[in-house]
PDB file of C-alpha atoms in Angstrom:
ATOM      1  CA  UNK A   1     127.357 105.309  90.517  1.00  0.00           C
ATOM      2  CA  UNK A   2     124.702 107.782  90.895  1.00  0.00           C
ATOM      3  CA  UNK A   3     125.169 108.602  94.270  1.00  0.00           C
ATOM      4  CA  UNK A   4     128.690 108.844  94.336  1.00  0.00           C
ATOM      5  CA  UNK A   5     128.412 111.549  91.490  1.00  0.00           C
ATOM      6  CA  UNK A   6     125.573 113.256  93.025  1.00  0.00           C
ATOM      7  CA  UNK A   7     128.030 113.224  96.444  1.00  0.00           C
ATOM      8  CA  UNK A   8     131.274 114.576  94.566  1.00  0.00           C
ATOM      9  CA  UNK A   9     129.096 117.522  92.920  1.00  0.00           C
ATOM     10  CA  UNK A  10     127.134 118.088  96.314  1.00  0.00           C
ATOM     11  CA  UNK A  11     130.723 118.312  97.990  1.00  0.00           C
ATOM     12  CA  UNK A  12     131.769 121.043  95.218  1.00  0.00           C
ATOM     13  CA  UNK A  13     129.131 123.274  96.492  1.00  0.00           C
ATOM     14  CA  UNK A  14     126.492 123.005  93.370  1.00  0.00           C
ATOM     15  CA  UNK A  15     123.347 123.569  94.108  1.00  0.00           C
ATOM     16  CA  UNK A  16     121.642 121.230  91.786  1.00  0.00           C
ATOM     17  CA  UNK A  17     123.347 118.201  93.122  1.00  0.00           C
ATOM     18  CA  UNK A  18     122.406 118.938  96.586  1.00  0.00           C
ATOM     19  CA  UNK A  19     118.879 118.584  95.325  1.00  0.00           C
ATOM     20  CA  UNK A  20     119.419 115.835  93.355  1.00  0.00           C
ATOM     21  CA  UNK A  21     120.638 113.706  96.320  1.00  0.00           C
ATOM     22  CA  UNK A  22     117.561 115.117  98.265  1.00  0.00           C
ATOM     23  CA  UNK A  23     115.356 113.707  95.267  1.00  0.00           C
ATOM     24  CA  UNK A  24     117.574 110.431  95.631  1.00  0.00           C
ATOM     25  CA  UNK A  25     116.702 110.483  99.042  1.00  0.00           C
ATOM     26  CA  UNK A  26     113.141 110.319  98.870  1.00  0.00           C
ATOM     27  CA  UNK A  27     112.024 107.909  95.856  1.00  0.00           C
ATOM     28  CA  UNK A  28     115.194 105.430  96.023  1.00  0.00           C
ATOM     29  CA  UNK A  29     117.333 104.801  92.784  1.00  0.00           C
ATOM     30  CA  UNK A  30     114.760 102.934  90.743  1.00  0.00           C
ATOM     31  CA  UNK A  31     112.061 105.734  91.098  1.00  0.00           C
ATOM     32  CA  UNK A  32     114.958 108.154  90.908  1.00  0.00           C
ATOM     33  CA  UNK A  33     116.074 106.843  87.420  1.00  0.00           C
ATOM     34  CA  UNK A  34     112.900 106.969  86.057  1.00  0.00           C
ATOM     35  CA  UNK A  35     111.610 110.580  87.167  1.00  0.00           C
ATOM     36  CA  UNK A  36     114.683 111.699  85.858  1.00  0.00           C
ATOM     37  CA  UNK A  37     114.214 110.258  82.366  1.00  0.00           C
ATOM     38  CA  UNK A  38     110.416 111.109  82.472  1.00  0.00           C
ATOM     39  CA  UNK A  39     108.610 107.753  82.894  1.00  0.00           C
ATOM     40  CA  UNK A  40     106.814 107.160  86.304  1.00  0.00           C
ATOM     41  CA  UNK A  41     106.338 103.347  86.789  1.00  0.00           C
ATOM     42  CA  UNK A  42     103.105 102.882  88.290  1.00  0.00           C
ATOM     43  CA  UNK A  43     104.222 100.020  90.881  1.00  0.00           C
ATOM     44  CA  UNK A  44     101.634 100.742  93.230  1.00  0.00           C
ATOM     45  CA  UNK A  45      99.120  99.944  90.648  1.00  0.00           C
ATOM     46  CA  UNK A  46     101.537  96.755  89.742  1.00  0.00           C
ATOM     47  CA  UNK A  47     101.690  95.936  93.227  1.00  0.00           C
ATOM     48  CA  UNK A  48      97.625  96.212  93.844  1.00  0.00           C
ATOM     49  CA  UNK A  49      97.435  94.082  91.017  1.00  0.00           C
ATOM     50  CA  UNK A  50      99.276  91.223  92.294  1.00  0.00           C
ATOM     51  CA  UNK A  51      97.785  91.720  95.429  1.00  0.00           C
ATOM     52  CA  UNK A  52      94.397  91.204  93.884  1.00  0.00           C
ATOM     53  CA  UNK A  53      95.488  87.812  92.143  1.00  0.00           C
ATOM     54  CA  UNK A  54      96.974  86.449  94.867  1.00  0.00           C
ATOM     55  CA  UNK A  55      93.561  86.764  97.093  1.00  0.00           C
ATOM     56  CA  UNK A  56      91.702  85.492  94.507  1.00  0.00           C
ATOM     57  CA  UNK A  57      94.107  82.040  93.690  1.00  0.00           C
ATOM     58  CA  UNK A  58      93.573  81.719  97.357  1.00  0.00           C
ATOM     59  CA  UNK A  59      90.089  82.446  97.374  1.00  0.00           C
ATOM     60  CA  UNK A  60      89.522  79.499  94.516  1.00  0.00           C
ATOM     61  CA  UNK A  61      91.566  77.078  96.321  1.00  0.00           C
ATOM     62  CA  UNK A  62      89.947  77.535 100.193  1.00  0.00           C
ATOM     63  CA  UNK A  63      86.270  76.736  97.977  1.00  0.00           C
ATOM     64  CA  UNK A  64      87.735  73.606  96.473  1.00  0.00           C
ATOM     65  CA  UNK A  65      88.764  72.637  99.347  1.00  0.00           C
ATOM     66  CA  UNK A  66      85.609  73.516 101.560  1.00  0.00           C
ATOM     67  CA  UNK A  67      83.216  70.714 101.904  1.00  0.00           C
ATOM     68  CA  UNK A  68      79.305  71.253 100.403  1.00  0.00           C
TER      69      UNK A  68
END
């Protein structure tokens, strides 16, 4: 829905949807969303954080595992 509003504007010559769809463009509809209501989801940080679990359930289960 966004897009195709952002694409009927852009085609009517405004200059603010032409932006918007470059903004689109770059950060993807989720990101998009949320910069444009003001809250920046850190998924990075969300990501890294999963990441970090993951190594360590692995980590715990090699040393189980691993004879003395």
């Amino acid at each position: 829905v966004c897009a195709d509003l952002i694409k009927y504007y852009a085609e009517k010559g405004y200059q603010k949807a032409m932006k918007s769809a470059l903004a689109f463009m770059k950060f993807g509809l989720e990101r998009y969303i949320y910069a444009k209501v003001g809250m920046i989801r850190p998924q990075e940080s969300i990501a890294i954080q999963e990441i970090d679990y993951l190594i360590a359930t692995e980590t715990v289960q090699v040393n189980a595992v691993k004879p003395s």
